[in-house]
Short mmCIF file of C-alpha atoms in Angstrom, two decimals:
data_model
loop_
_atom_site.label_atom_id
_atom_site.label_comp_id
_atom_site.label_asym_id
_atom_site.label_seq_id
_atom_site.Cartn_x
_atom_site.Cartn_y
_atom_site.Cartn_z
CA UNK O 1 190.56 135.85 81.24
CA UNK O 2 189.59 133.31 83.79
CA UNK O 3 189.31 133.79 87.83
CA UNK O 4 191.51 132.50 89.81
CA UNK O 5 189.99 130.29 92.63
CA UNK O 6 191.87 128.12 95.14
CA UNK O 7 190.43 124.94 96.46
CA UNK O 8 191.99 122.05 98.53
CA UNK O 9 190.71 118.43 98.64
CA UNK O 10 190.98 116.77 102.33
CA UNK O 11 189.95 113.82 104.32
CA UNK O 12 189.37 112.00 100.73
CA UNK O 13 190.41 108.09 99.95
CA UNK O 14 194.07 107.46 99.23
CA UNK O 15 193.16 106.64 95.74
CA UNK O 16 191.15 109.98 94.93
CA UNK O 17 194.63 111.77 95.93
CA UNK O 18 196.93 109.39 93.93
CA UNK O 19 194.71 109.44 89.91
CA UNK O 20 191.77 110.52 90.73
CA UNK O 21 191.93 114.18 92.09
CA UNK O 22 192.32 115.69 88.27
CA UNK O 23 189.13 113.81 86.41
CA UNK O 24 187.09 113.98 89.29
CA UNK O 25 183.66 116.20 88.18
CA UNK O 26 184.03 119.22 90.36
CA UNK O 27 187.99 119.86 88.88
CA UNK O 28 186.22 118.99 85.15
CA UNK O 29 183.47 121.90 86.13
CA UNK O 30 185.54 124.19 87.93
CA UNK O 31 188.49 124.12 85.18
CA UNK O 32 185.44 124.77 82.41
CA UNK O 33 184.88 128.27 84.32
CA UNK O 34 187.90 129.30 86.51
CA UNK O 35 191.67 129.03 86.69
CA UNK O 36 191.63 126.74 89.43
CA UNK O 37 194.88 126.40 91.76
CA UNK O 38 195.18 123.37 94.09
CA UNK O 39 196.89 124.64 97.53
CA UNK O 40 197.51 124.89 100.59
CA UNK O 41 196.15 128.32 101.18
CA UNK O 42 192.85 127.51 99.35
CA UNK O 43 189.74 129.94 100.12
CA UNK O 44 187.56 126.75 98.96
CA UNK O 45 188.14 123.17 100.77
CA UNK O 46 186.30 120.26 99.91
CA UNK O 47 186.49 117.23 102.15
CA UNK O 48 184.95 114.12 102.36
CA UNK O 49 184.69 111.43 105.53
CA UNK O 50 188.01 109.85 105.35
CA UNK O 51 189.42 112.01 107.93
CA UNK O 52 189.71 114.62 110.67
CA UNK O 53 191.46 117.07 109.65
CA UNK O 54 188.76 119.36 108.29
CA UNK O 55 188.18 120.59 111.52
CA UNK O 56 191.47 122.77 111.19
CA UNK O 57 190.33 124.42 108.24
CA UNK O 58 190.47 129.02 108.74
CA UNK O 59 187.58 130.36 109.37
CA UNK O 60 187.53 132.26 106.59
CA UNK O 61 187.72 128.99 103.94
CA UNK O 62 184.56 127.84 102.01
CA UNK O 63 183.64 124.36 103.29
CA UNK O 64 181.80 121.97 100.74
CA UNK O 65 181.20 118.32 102.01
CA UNK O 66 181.13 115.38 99.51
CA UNK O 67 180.22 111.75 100.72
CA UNK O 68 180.28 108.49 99.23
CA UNK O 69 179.35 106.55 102.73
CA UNK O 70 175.92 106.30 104.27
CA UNK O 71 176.81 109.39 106.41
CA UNK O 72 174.54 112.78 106.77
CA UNK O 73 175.87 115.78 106.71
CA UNK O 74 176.81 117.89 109.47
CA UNK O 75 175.69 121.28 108.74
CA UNK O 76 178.04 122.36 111.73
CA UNK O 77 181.20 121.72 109.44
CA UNK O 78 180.18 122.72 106.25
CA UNK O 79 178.98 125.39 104.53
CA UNK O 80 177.63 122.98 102.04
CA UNK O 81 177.02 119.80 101.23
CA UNK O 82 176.53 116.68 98.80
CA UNK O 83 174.84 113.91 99.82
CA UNK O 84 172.21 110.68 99.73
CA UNK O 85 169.85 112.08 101.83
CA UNK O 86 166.56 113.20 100.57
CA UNK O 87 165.77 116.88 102.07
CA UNK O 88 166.41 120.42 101.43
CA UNK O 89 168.46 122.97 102.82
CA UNK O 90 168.15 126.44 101.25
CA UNK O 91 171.11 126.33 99.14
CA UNK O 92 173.50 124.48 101.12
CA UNK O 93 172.33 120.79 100.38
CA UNK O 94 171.96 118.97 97.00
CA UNK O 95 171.21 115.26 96.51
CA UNK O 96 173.43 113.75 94.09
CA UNK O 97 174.62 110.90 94.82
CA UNK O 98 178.22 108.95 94.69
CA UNK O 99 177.38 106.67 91.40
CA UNK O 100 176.92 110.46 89.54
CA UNK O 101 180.81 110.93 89.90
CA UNK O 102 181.43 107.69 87.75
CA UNK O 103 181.56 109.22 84.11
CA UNK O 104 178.75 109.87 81.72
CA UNK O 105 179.81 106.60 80.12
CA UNK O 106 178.62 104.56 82.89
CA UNK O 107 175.86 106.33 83.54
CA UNK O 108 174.44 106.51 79.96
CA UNK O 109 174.91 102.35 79.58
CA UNK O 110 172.49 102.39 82.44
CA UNK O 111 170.04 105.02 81.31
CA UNK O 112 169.85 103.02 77.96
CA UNK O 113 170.72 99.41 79.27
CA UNK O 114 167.27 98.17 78.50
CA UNK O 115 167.58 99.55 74.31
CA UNK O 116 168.64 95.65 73.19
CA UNK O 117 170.51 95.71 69.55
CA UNK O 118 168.52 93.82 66.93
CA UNK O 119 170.88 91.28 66.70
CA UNK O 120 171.41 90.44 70.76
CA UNK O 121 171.56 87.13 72.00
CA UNK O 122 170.60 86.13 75.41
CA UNK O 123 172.69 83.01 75.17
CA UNK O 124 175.91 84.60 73.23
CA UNK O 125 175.87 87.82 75.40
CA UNK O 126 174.75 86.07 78.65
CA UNK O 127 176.46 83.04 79.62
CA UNK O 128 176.88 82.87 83.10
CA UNK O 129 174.64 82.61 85.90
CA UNK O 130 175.41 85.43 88.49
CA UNK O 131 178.43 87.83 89.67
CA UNK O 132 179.40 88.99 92.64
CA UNK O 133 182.16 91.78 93.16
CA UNK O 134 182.99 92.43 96.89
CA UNK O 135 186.16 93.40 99.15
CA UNK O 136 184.46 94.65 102.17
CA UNK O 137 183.53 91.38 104.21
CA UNK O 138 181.37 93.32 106.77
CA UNK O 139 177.71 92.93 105.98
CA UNK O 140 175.82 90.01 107.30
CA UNK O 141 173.12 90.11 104.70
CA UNK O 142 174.90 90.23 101.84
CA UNK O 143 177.30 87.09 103.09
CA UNK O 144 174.04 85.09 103.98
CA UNK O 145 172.68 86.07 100.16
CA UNK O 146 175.55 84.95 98.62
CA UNK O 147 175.80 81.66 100.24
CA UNK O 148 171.99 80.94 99.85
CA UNK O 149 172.20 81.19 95.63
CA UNK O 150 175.45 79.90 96.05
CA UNK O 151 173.31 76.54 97.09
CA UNK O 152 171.41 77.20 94.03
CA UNK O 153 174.16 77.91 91.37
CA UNK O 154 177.72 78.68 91.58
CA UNK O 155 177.76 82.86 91.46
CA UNK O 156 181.04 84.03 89.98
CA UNK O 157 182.71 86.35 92.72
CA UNK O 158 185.06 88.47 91.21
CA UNK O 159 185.77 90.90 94.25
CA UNK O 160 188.62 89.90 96.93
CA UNK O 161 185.96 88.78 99.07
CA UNK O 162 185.11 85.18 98.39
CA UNK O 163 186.85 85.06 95.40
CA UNK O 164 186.73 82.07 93.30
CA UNK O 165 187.38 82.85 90.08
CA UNK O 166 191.15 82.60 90.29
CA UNK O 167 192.01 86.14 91.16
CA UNK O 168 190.41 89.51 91.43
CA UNK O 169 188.79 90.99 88.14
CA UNK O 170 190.33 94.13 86.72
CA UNK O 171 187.57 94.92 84.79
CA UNK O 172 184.36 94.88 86.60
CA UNK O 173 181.65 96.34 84.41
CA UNK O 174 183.08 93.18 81.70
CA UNK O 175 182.68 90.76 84.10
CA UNK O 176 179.29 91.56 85.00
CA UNK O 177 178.25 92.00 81.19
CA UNK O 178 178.67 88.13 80.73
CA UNK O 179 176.06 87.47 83.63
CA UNK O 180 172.47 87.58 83.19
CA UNK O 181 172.23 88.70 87.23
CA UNK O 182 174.27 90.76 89.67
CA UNK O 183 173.92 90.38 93.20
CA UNK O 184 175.07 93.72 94.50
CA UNK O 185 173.89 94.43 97.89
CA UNK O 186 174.91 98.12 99.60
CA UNK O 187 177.64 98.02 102.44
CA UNK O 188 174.38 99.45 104.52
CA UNK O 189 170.28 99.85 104.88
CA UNK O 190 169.57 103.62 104.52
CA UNK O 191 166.80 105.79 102.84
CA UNK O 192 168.50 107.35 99.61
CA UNK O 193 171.31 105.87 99.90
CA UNK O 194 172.03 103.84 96.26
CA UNK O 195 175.56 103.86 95.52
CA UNK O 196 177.65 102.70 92.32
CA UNK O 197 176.89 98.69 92.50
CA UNK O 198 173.06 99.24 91.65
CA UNK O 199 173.86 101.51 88.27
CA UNK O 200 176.92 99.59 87.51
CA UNK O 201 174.80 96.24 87.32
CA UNK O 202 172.27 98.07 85.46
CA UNK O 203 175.08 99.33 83.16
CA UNK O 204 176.13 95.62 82.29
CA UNK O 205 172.93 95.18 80.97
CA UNK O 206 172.13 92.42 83.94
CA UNK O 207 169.04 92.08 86.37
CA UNK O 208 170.42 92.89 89.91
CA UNK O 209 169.39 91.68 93.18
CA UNK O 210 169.40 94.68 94.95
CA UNK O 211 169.45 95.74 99.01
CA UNK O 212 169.90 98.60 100.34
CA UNK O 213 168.23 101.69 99.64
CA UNK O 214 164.65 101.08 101.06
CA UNK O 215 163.69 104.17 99.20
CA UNK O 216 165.18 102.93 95.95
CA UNK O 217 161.57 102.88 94.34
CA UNK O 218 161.72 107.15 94.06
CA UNK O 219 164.62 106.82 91.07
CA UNK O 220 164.93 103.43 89.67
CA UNK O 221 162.04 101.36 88.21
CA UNK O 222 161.54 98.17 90.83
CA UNK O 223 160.62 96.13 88.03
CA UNK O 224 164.21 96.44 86.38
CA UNK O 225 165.72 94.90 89.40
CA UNK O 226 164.69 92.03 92.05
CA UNK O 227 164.36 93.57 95.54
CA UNK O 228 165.55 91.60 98.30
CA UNK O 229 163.70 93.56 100.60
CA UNK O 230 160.19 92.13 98.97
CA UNK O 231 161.04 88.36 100.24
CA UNK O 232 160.57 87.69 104.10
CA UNK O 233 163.51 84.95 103.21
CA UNK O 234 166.27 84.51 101.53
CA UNK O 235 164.88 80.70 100.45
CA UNK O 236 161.72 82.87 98.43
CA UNK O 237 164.12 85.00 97.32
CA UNK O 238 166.00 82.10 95.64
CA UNK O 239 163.34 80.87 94.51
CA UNK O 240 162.12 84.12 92.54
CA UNK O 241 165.70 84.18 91.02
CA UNK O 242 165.30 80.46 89.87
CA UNK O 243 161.62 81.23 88.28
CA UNK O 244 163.22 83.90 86.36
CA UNK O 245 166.35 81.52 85.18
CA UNK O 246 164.45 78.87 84.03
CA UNK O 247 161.85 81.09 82.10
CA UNK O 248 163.13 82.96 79.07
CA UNK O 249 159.85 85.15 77.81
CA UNK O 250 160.19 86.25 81.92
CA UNK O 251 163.34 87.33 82.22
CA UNK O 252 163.90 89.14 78.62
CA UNK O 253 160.85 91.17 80.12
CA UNK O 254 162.72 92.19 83.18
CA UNK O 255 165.81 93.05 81.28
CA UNK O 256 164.13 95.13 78.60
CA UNK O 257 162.54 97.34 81.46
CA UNK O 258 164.30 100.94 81.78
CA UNK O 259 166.35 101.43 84.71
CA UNK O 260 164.90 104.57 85.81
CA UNK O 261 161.21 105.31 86.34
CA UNK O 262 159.29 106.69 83.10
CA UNK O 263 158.39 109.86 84.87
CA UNK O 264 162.13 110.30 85.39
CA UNK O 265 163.56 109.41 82.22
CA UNK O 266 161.15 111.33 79.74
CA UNK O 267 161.52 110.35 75.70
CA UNK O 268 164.47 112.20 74.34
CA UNK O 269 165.49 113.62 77.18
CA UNK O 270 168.59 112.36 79.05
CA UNK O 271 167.95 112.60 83.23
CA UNK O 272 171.85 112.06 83.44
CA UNK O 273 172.55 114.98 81.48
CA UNK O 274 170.07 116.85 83.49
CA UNK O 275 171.02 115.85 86.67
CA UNK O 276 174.71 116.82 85.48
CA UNK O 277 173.80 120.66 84.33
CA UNK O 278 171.39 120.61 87.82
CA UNK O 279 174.99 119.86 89.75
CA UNK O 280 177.17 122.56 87.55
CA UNK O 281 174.50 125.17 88.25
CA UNK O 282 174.06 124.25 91.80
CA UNK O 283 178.54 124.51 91.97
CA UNK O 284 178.81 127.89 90.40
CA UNK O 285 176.49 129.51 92.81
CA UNK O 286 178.53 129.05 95.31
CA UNK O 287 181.67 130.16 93.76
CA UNK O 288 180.38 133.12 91.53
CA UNK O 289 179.29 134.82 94.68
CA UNK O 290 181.80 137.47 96.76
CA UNK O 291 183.78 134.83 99.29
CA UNK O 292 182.21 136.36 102.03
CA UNK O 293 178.32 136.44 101.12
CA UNK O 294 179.57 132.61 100.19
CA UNK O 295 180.10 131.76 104.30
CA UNK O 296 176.76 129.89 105.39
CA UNK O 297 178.24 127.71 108.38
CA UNK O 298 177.23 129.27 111.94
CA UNK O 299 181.11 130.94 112.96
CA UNK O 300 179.66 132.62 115.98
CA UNK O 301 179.25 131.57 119.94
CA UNK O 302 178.28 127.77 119.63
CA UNK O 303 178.70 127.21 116.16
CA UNK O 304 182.23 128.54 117.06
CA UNK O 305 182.32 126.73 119.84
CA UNK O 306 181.06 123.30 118.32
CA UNK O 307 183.98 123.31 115.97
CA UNK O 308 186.80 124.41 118.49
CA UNK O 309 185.59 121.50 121.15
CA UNK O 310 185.78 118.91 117.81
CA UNK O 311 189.17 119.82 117.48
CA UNK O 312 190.18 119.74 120.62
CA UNK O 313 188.24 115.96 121.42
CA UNK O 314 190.26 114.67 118.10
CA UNK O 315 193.63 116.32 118.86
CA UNK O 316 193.53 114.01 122.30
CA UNK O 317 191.96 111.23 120.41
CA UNK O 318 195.12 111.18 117.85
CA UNK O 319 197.44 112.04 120.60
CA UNK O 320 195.82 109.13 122.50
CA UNK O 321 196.54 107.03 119.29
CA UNK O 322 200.09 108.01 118.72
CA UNK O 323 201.27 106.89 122.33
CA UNK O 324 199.33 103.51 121.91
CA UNK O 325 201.24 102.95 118.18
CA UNK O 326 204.74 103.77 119.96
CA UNK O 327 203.69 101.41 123.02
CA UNK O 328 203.10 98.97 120.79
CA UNK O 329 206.40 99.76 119.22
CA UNK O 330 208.50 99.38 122.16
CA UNK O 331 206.61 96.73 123.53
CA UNK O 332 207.09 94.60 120.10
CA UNK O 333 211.29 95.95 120.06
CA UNK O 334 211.79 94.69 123.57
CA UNK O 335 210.14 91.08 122.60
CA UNK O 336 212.38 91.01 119.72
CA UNK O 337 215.57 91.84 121.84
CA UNK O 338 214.03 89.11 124.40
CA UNK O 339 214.36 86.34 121.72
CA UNK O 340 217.45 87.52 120.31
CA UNK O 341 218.75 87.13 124.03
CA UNK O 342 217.69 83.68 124.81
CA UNK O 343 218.98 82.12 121.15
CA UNK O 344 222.71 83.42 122.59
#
């Protein structure tokens, strides 16, 4: 008979709540070992940076941080923690990053991306020119890259952001398969911190233009992808990206290159499945020891008093948000009475 452990999920995206809570890898891992109950009264809370309520959590819970923003952890607030950053921590810290949570599927494509089929095509599978897939509007770099190819060769975005392909794309990973590049630049600059958009184009089998992680180099192979960060302008960037357009023998050689570095991905050996039983391991020791030798977070004097003074600056600072919402309220009620007044 299985354990019995209780965990809550808090401070997550809306989405991970609505379908995403139940296939997500720690419920998949958990579930293989444990009875697992999601409550209120959990002794194990996992929470992420979409919120503030974690700072409310007893004393006595288990606190296990998960990011998928360019954030480091707080060490404070957590017992543990899983992140970008590349360090170690005893056994509170492990790196694995957000792209890992995406389904062996994904990740696979990319660790074997570069194996072409006897009978593949560059023309037949490939197309188009370039994709794009972006909603968030608020990086600089990636706006000016866009726009520089775009004076090049129309690039196909797909996301809400610039769209102008008709509407957003459902399917991402088959939109990018028809496009022999993928110009997915990181929301942010930041030493180990590769997200989804660099495994995903790798996954669709395309040659990315990549910025981001300056440290990128320690997982991927560089000579799978074209890194932005190499070109002192966006115009020699362009130009790199036309060289390889316009020469076959040149690009075929880029896209047959593995995705990850050899020394990473050895012959028969699958660093995804690895990296997956590395995570599992790294899970259960935290939850296979007695709750209380589990505690690691500092719960006495100033680590005490850290967390109560966090709660106490974001109480005000929601309190301080509430009034402004029902100022707004009022003030937006009474203009509305105001110009129902003067149509009488």
């Amino acid at each position: 008979m299985k354990r019995t452990v209780k965990i809550k999920f808090v401070d997550y995206w809306g989405s991970f709540y609505e379908s995403e809570i139940d296939d997500c890898l720690i419920m998949k891992i958990l579930r293989k070992h444990y009875d697992v109950k999601v409550c209120d009264d959990a002794d194990y809370v996992f929470f992420s940076a979409m919120g503030e309520s974690h700072w409310s959590v007893p004393d006595r819970c288990i606190k296990i941080y998960q990011t998928g923003e360019n954030l480091v952890p707080d060490f404070n607030a957590c017992d543990y923690a899983i992140g970008f950053e590349w360090m170690e921590y005893e056994d509170r810290y492990i790196r694995f990053p957000n792209y890992m949570f995406y389904g062996s599927d994904l990740l696979h494509a990319m660790e074997h991306k570069h194996e072409l089929p006897d009978d593949w095509d560059l023309h037949m599978e490939k197309p188009d020119f370039c994709s794009f897939v972006v909603s968030n509007p608020r990086n600089p770099k990636r706006n000016e890259a866009f726009e520089a190819l775009c004076k090049y060769k129309k690039v196909d975005s797909g996301g809400h952001y610039l769209n102008n392909v008709g509407a957003p794309v459902k399917d991402k990973l088959a939109f990018d398969r028809t496009h022999r590049f993928s110009l997915c630049f990181e929301n942010g600059a930041h030493s180990g911190y590769t997200t989804e958009k660099l495994v995903q184009a790798f996954a669709a089998r395309t040659v990315p233009i990549y910025w981001g992680d300056p440290a990128v180099g320690r997982v991927f192979n560089k000579k799978a992808l074209i890194d932005a960060y190499a070109f002192d302008s966006f115009d020699s960037l362009v130009a790199r990206i036309r060289e390889l357009e316009n020469d076959e023998i040149q690009y075929l050689q880029m896209l047959c290159e593995p995705a990850l570095l050899p020394h990473i991905a050895q012959p028969h050996e699958s660093f995804i499945d690895s990296e997956l039983e590395r995570f599992e391991a790294w899970l259960l020791r935290i939850f296979e020891q007695p709750l209380e030798q589990a505690y690691r977070r500092n719960r006495e004097m100033h680590g005490r008093w850290y967390i109560e003074r966090r709660f106490k600056i974001d109480a005000k600072v929601n309190k301080s948000a509430i009034r402004q919402i029902r100022k707004q309220r009022i003030i937006k009620a009474w203009n509305y009475l105001k110009r129902k007044i003067v149509r009488r």
